[in-house]
mmCIF file of C-alpha atoms in Angstrom:
data_model
loop_
_atom_site.group_PDB
_atom_site.id
_atom_site.type_symbol
_atom_site.label_atom_id
_atom_site.label_comp_id
_atom_site.label_asym_id
_atom_site.label_seq_id
_atom_site.Cartn_x
_atom_site.Cartn_y
_atom_site.Cartn_z
ATOM 1 C CA UNK Q 123 -78.181 154.613 198.109
ATOM 2 C CA UNK Q 124 -79.645 154.448 201.182
ATOM 3 C CA UNK Q 125 -77.926 151.901 203.481
ATOM 4 C CA UNK Q 126 -78.518 150.811 207.391
ATOM 5 C CA UNK Q 127 -80.046 154.510 207.442
ATOM 6 C CA UNK Q 128 -77.111 156.276 206.149
ATOM 7 C CA UNK Q 129 -76.674 157.979 202.433
ATOM 8 C CA UNK Q 130 -73.970 156.377 200.778
ATOM 9 C CA UNK Q 131 -71.792 158.658 198.745
ATOM 10 C CA UNK Q 132 -68.884 156.033 197.774
ATOM 11 C CA UNK Q 133 -68.830 152.203 197.359
ATOM 12 C CA UNK Q 134 -65.406 151.018 197.879
ATOM 13 C CA UNK Q 135 -63.872 147.617 196.909
ATOM 14 C CA UNK Q 136 -60.930 145.942 198.148
ATOM 15 C CA UNK Q 137 -59.077 144.681 195.019
ATOM 16 C CA UNK Q 138 -57.298 141.199 195.541
ATOM 17 C CA UNK Q 139 -59.656 138.769 196.056
ATOM 18 C CA UNK Q 140 -62.991 140.889 195.988
ATOM 19 C CA UNK Q 141 -62.401 142.199 192.291
ATOM 20 C CA UNK Q 142 -59.391 140.255 191.109
ATOM 21 C CA UNK Q 143 -59.163 136.713 191.867
ATOM 22 C CA UNK Q 144 -55.404 137.257 193.222
ATOM 23 C CA UNK Q 145 -55.149 133.564 193.748
ATOM 24 C CA UNK Q 146 -55.677 132.413 190.622
ATOM 25 C CA UNK Q 147 -53.565 134.859 189.161
ATOM 26 C CA UNK Q 148 -50.634 134.468 191.792
ATOM 27 C CA UNK Q 149 -50.504 131.041 191.194
ATOM 28 C CA UNK Q 150 -50.469 131.153 187.692
ATOM 29 C CA UNK Q 151 -47.652 133.704 187.748
ATOM 30 C CA UNK Q 152 -45.696 131.385 190.566
ATOM 31 C CA UNK Q 153 -45.994 128.616 187.743
ATOM 32 C CA UNK Q 154 -44.510 130.828 185.548
ATOM 33 C CA UNK Q 155 -41.494 131.413 187.959
ATOM 34 C CA UNK Q 156 -41.102 128.131 188.667
ATOM 35 C CA UNK Q 157 -40.841 126.720 184.643
ATOM 36 C CA UNK Q 158 -38.566 129.717 183.467
ATOM 37 C CA UNK Q 159 -36.308 130.080 186.238
ATOM 38 C CA UNK Q 160 -33.822 127.533 186.413
ATOM 39 C CA UNK Q 161 -32.566 127.546 190.156
ATOM 40 C CA UNK Q 162 -36.387 127.089 191.389
ATOM 41 C CA UNK Q 163 -37.071 124.336 188.863
ATOM 42 C CA UNK Q 164 -34.224 122.549 190.533
ATOM 43 C CA UNK Q 165 -34.763 123.386 194.250
ATOM 44 C CA UNK Q 166 -38.244 122.364 194.465
ATOM 45 C CA UNK Q 167 -39.994 118.781 193.336
ATOM 46 C CA UNK Q 168 -42.919 120.747 191.464
ATOM 47 C CA UNK Q 169 -44.771 123.778 190.702
ATOM 48 C CA UNK Q 170 -46.877 122.899 193.728
ATOM 49 C CA UNK Q 171 -44.246 122.675 196.237
ATOM 50 C CA UNK Q 172 -42.637 126.115 195.296
ATOM 51 C CA UNK Q 173 -46.014 128.001 195.300
ATOM 52 C CA UNK Q 174 -46.824 125.977 198.881
ATOM 53 C CA UNK Q 175 -43.617 127.478 200.416
ATOM 54 C CA UNK Q 176 -44.097 130.963 198.819
ATOM 55 C CA UNK Q 177 -47.514 131.287 200.075
ATOM 56 C CA UNK Q 178 -46.751 129.895 203.343
ATOM 57 C CA UNK Q 179 -44.056 132.713 203.790
ATOM 58 C CA UNK Q 180 -46.189 135.602 201.941
ATOM 59 C CA UNK Q 181 -49.076 134.831 204.371
ATOM 60 C CA UNK Q 182 -47.401 135.147 207.153
ATOM 61 C CA UNK Q 183 -45.485 138.373 206.375
ATOM 62 C CA UNK Q 184 -48.094 140.203 204.716
ATOM 63 C CA UNK Q 185 -49.680 139.708 208.228
ATOM 64 C CA UNK Q 186 -47.179 141.519 210.053
ATOM 65 C CA UNK Q 187 -46.961 144.206 207.108
ATOM 66 C CA UNK Q 188 -50.224 145.013 207.457
ATOM 67 C CA UNK Q 189 -49.961 145.651 211.746
ATOM 68 C CA UNK Q 190 -46.602 147.532 210.741
ATOM 69 C CA UNK Q 191 -44.253 145.321 212.552
ATOM 70 C CA UNK Q 192 -42.214 144.701 208.985
ATOM 71 C CA UNK Q 193 -41.561 147.394 206.407
ATOM 72 C CA UNK Q 194 -42.193 146.819 202.738
ATOM 73 C CA UNK Q 195 -38.705 146.230 201.446
ATOM 74 C CA UNK Q 196 -38.834 143.092 204.097
ATOM 75 C CA UNK Q 197 -41.949 141.991 202.925
ATOM 76 C CA UNK Q 198 -40.743 142.011 199.373
ATOM 77 C CA UNK Q 199 -37.202 140.111 199.898
ATOM 78 C CA UNK Q 200 -38.449 137.734 202.565
ATOM 79 C CA UNK Q 201 -41.430 136.310 200.718
ATOM 80 C CA UNK Q 202 -38.877 134.813 198.131
ATOM 81 C CA UNK Q 203 -35.296 134.752 200.071
ATOM 82 C CA UNK Q 204 -37.364 132.573 203.054
ATOM 83 C CA UNK Q 205 -38.534 129.623 200.638
ATOM 84 C CA UNK Q 206 -35.286 129.632 198.683
ATOM 85 C CA UNK Q 207 -33.330 129.257 201.787
ATOM 86 C CA UNK Q 208 -35.180 126.758 202.812
ATOM 87 C CA UNK Q 209 -34.579 124.797 199.855
ATOM 88 C CA UNK Q 210 -30.561 124.643 200.281
ATOM 89 C CA UNK Q 211 -29.668 128.399 198.438
ATOM 90 C CA UNK Q 212 -27.212 130.148 200.188
ATOM 91 C CA UNK Q 213 -28.577 133.279 201.676
ATOM 92 C CA UNK Q 214 -26.247 135.509 199.222
ATOM 93 C CA UNK Q 215 -27.782 133.571 196.272
ATOM 94 C CA UNK Q 216 -30.987 133.558 197.657
ATOM 95 C CA UNK Q 217 -31.269 137.547 198.186
ATOM 96 C CA UNK Q 218 -29.508 138.111 194.639
ATOM 97 C CA UNK Q 219 -32.617 135.830 193.474
ATOM 98 C CA UNK Q 220 -35.232 137.659 195.574
ATOM 99 C CA UNK Q 221 -34.446 140.546 194.531
ATOM 100 C CA UNK Q 222 -35.086 139.589 190.397
ATOM 101 C CA UNK Q 223 -38.035 137.814 191.540
ATOM 102 C CA UNK Q 224 -39.686 140.402 193.080
ATOM 103 C CA UNK Q 225 -39.871 142.362 189.880
ATOM 104 C CA UNK Q 226 -40.300 139.722 187.327
ATOM 105 C CA UNK Q 227 -42.913 137.936 189.631
ATOM 106 C CA UNK Q 228 -45.025 140.818 189.882
ATOM 107 C CA UNK Q 229 -44.806 141.420 186.436
ATOM 108 C CA UNK Q 230 -46.184 138.294 185.455
ATOM 109 C CA UNK Q 231 -48.916 138.470 188.360
ATOM 110 C CA UNK Q 232 -49.948 141.700 186.527
ATOM 111 C CA UNK Q 233 -50.684 140.460 183.079
ATOM 112 C CA UNK Q 234 -52.818 138.060 184.621
ATOM 113 C CA UNK Q 235 -56.860 138.859 183.720
ATOM 114 C CA UNK Q 236 -58.933 136.741 185.934
ATOM 115 C CA UNK Q 237 -61.986 138.350 187.766
ATOM 116 C CA UNK Q 238 -63.909 136.969 190.993
ATOM 117 C CA UNK Q 239 -66.847 135.969 189.357
ATOM 118 C CA UNK Q 240 -69.950 138.409 188.999
ATOM 119 C CA UNK Q 241 -67.327 141.683 189.881
ATOM 120 C CA UNK Q 242 -67.816 143.373 186.378
ATOM 121 C CA UNK Q 243 -71.833 142.749 186.813
ATOM 122 C CA UNK Q 244 -72.173 143.909 190.608
ATOM 123 C CA UNK Q 245 -70.100 146.792 189.755
ATOM 124 C CA UNK Q 246 -72.140 147.725 186.264
ATOM 125 C CA UNK Q 247 -75.393 147.173 188.520
ATOM 126 C CA UNK Q 248 -74.398 149.315 191.119
ATOM 127 C CA UNK Q 249 -73.658 152.594 188.663
ATOM 128 C CA UNK Q 250 -76.898 151.488 187.119
ATOM 129 C CA UNK Q 251 -78.692 151.642 189.890
ATOM 130 C CA UNK Q 252 -77.555 154.650 191.832
ATOM 131 C CA UNK Q 253 -75.293 156.610 189.242
ATOM 132 C CA UNK Q 254 -74.946 159.205 192.281
ATOM 133 C CA UNK Q 255 -72.439 156.750 193.676
ATOM 134 C CA UNK Q 256 -68.675 156.851 193.288
ATOM 135 C CA UNK Q 257 -67.119 153.565 193.198
ATOM 136 C CA UNK Q 258 -63.429 153.337 194.547
ATOM 137 C CA UNK Q 259 -60.785 150.645 195.196
ATOM 138 C CA UNK Q 260 -59.249 150.692 198.391
ATOM 139 C CA UNK Q 261 -56.254 148.504 198.742
ATOM 140 C CA UNK Q 262 -52.963 147.271 200.648
ATOM 141 C CA UNK Q 263 -51.273 146.183 197.500
ATOM 142 C CA UNK Q 264 -47.981 147.794 195.703
ATOM 143 C CA UNK Q 265 -48.688 150.745 193.687
ATOM 144 C CA UNK Q 266 -46.130 149.307 190.859
ATOM 145 C CA UNK Q 267 -48.684 146.690 190.196
ATOM 146 C CA UNK Q 268 -51.731 147.403 191.705
ATOM 147 C CA UNK Q 269 -52.184 149.997 188.939
ATOM 148 C CA UNK Q 270 -51.068 147.705 185.842
ATOM 149 C CA UNK Q 271 -53.432 144.737 187.213
ATOM 150 C CA UNK Q 272 -56.561 146.985 187.616
ATOM 151 C CA UNK Q 273 -55.804 148.304 184.143
ATOM 152 C CA UNK Q 274 -55.185 144.365 182.429
ATOM 153 C CA UNK Q 275 -58.414 143.228 184.463
ATOM 154 C CA UNK Q 276 -60.596 145.743 182.505
ATOM 155 C CA UNK Q 277 -61.374 147.665 185.456
ATOM 156 C CA UNK Q 278 -59.827 150.979 185.027
ATOM 157 C CA UNK Q 279 -62.800 152.806 183.352
ATOM 158 C CA UNK Q 280 -65.368 150.865 185.946
ATOM 159 C CA UNK Q 281 -63.938 152.888 188.959
ATOM 160 C CA UNK Q 282 -63.925 156.619 189.862
ATOM 161 C CA UNK Q 283 -60.540 156.110 192.153
ATOM 162 C CA UNK Q 284 -58.087 154.074 193.419
ATOM 163 C CA UNK Q 285 -56.864 154.616 196.912
ATOM 164 C CA UNK Q 286 -53.756 152.758 197.638
ATOM 165 C CA UNK Q 287 -51.769 152.308 201.239
ATOM 166 C CA UNK Q 288 -48.872 153.357 199.194
ATOM 167 C CA UNK Q 289 -50.149 156.567 198.980
ATOM 168 C CA UNK Q 290 -49.614 157.524 202.572
ATOM 169 C CA UNK Q 291 -47.174 154.471 203.523
ATOM 170 C CA UNK Q 292 -50.171 153.575 206.325
ATOM 171 C CA UNK Q 293 -51.858 149.748 205.725
ATOM 172 C CA UNK Q 294 -55.773 148.820 206.273
ATOM 173 C CA UNK Q 295 -56.791 148.013 208.980
ATOM 174 C CA UNK Q 296 -55.105 151.567 210.083
ATOM 175 C CA UNK Q 297 -57.897 154.157 210.762
ATOM 176 C CA UNK Q 298 -55.734 156.853 208.492
ATOM 177 C CA UNK Q 299 -55.854 155.164 205.608
ATOM 178 C CA UNK Q 300 -59.420 154.859 205.289
ATOM 179 C CA UNK Q 301 -59.872 158.741 206.333
ATOM 180 C CA UNK Q 302 -57.564 159.736 203.340
ATOM 181 C CA UNK Q 303 -59.608 157.611 201.229
ATOM 182 C CA UNK Q 304 -63.150 159.296 202.278
ATOM 183 C CA UNK Q 305 -61.367 162.687 201.720
ATOM 184 C CA UNK Q 306 -59.692 162.010 198.060
ATOM 185 C CA UNK Q 307 -63.479 160.562 197.819
ATOM 186 C CA UNK Q 308 -65.126 163.910 198.912
ATOM 187 C CA UNK Q 309 -67.028 161.670 201.170
ATOM 188 C CA UNK Q 310 -65.605 162.805 204.737
ATOM 189 C CA UNK Q 311 -68.870 161.401 206.974
ATOM 190 C CA UNK Q 312 -67.544 158.033 208.085
ATOM 191 C CA UNK Q 313 -71.069 156.811 207.429
ATOM 192 C CA UNK Q 314 -71.409 158.001 203.670
ATOM 193 C CA UNK Q 315 -68.684 155.296 202.764
ATOM 194 C CA UNK Q 316 -69.212 151.460 202.410
ATOM 195 C CA UNK Q 317 -66.659 148.777 201.780
ATOM 196 C CA UNK Q 318 -67.104 145.288 200.170
ATOM 197 C CA UNK Q 319 -63.991 142.972 201.373
ATOM 198 C CA UNK Q 320 -62.854 140.051 201.494
ATOM 199 C CA UNK Q 321 -60.577 140.301 205.019
ATOM 200 C CA UNK Q 322 -62.378 140.205 207.631
ATOM 201 C CA UNK Q 323 -59.258 141.593 209.593
ATOM 202 C CA UNK Q 324 -57.855 144.451 207.097
ATOM 203 C CA UNK Q 325 -60.922 145.133 205.319
ATOM 204 C CA UNK Q 326 -63.668 144.781 207.181
ATOM 205 C CA UNK Q 327 -62.862 145.823 210.877
ATOM 206 C CA UNK Q 328 -60.742 148.533 209.564
ATOM 207 C CA UNK Q 329 -63.801 149.637 207.830
ATOM 208 C CA UNK Q 330 -65.984 149.626 210.588
ATOM 209 C CA UNK Q 331 -63.297 150.921 213.425
ATOM 210 C CA UNK Q 332 -63.427 153.935 211.125
ATOM 211 C CA UNK Q 333 -67.127 154.558 211.040
ATOM 212 C CA UNK Q 334 -67.770 153.219 207.741
ATOM 213 C CA UNK Q 335 -70.600 150.462 206.769
ATOM 214 C CA UNK Q 336 -69.355 147.369 205.325
ATOM 215 C CA UNK Q 337 -70.066 144.040 203.706
ATOM 216 C CA UNK Q 338 -68.098 140.904 204.323
ATOM 217 C CA UNK Q 339 -67.310 138.978 201.223
ATOM 218 C CA UNK Q 340 -66.534 135.716 203.029
ATOM 219 C CA UNK Q 341 -65.563 133.236 199.886
ATOM 220 C CA UNK Q 342 -65.074 130.638 202.614
ATOM 221 C CA UNK Q 343 -68.150 129.640 202.881
ATOM 222 C CA UNK Q 344 -67.896 128.865 206.592
ATOM 223 C CA UNK Q 345 -70.563 129.409 209.019
ATOM 224 C CA UNK Q 346 -70.061 132.541 210.910
ATOM 225 C CA UNK Q 347 -68.256 132.479 214.450
ATOM 226 C CA UNK Q 348 -68.731 134.598 217.909
ATOM 227 C CA UNK Q 349 -65.358 136.263 216.079
ATOM 228 C CA UNK Q 350 -66.537 136.938 212.581
ATOM 229 C CA UNK Q 351 -67.350 140.495 211.793
ATOM 230 C CA UNK Q 352 -70.762 142.363 212.895
ATOM 231 C CA UNK Q 353 -72.171 143.173 209.430
ATOM 232 C CA UNK Q 354 -74.051 141.769 206.391
ATOM 233 C CA UNK Q 355 -72.144 139.068 205.064
ATOM 234 C CA UNK Q 356 -72.281 137.229 201.167
ATOM 235 C CA UNK Q 357 -70.515 134.243 199.899
ATOM 236 C CA UNK Q 358 -70.559 135.224 196.025
ATOM 237 C CA UNK Q 359 -70.538 138.397 194.230
ATOM 238 C CA UNK Q 360 -73.929 138.371 193.146
ATOM 239 C CA UNK Q 361 -75.717 138.087 196.514
ATOM 240 C CA UNK Q 362 -74.192 141.295 197.371
ATOM 241 C CA UNK Q 363 -76.494 143.536 195.730
ATOM 242 C CA UNK Q 364 -79.951 142.619 197.530
ATOM 243 C CA UNK Q 365 -78.471 143.507 200.283
ATOM 244 C CA UNK Q 366 -77.804 147.274 198.646
ATOM 245 C CA UNK Q 367 -81.281 146.982 198.135
ATOM 246 C CA UNK Q 368 -83.081 146.010 200.615
ATOM 247 C CA UNK Q 369 -81.379 147.839 203.773
#
């Protein structure tokens, strides 16, 4: 594959909200948590209220984690403890329940199988058109759940390698994770790698900063602004294939 004048050896995909429909799957898992863990059903008026407060804290904490402001144990504890404490649970009770919810939620999340529309078709088209290309997943997710998500979603035999931030305790957008991924794929030349991802900061800015090519999968569909990444953009996965064949 020749892309913007470079011979691409590895096409990388972000996992959550690029291939796997994380938002839908997470909300399904959070609904199971609400329905099956009694204190939560008592503390929150409905599943939507529980989900809203969890997502509020989880989004903020993931941003801090991606910037290495907090560590992984803090993220995994606080995203549950904070909404529980806000709802009136004592700190000690919230911490005990959060330890249980961390595993219980991730187990339920790994069971969900929803993919972004066009995910399998895009991977298969790349495989057919460019059989020499390696296809990889590069994700900031936790190792104890990401591999299960890949397997349960039917992606395991569609990709050649998976590189996670857990592998070296460094998160996207840190350049070191991109350099590690390139070494693992045998495509050490930065411009021989192309990343497709939905997050303009961790995925796209990180890839461009490491010298990779990038395509921004912008699911919001909102018109780009001056602060948007300077790279190709698509609002659906099927729209990405023409970008690969025409550049």
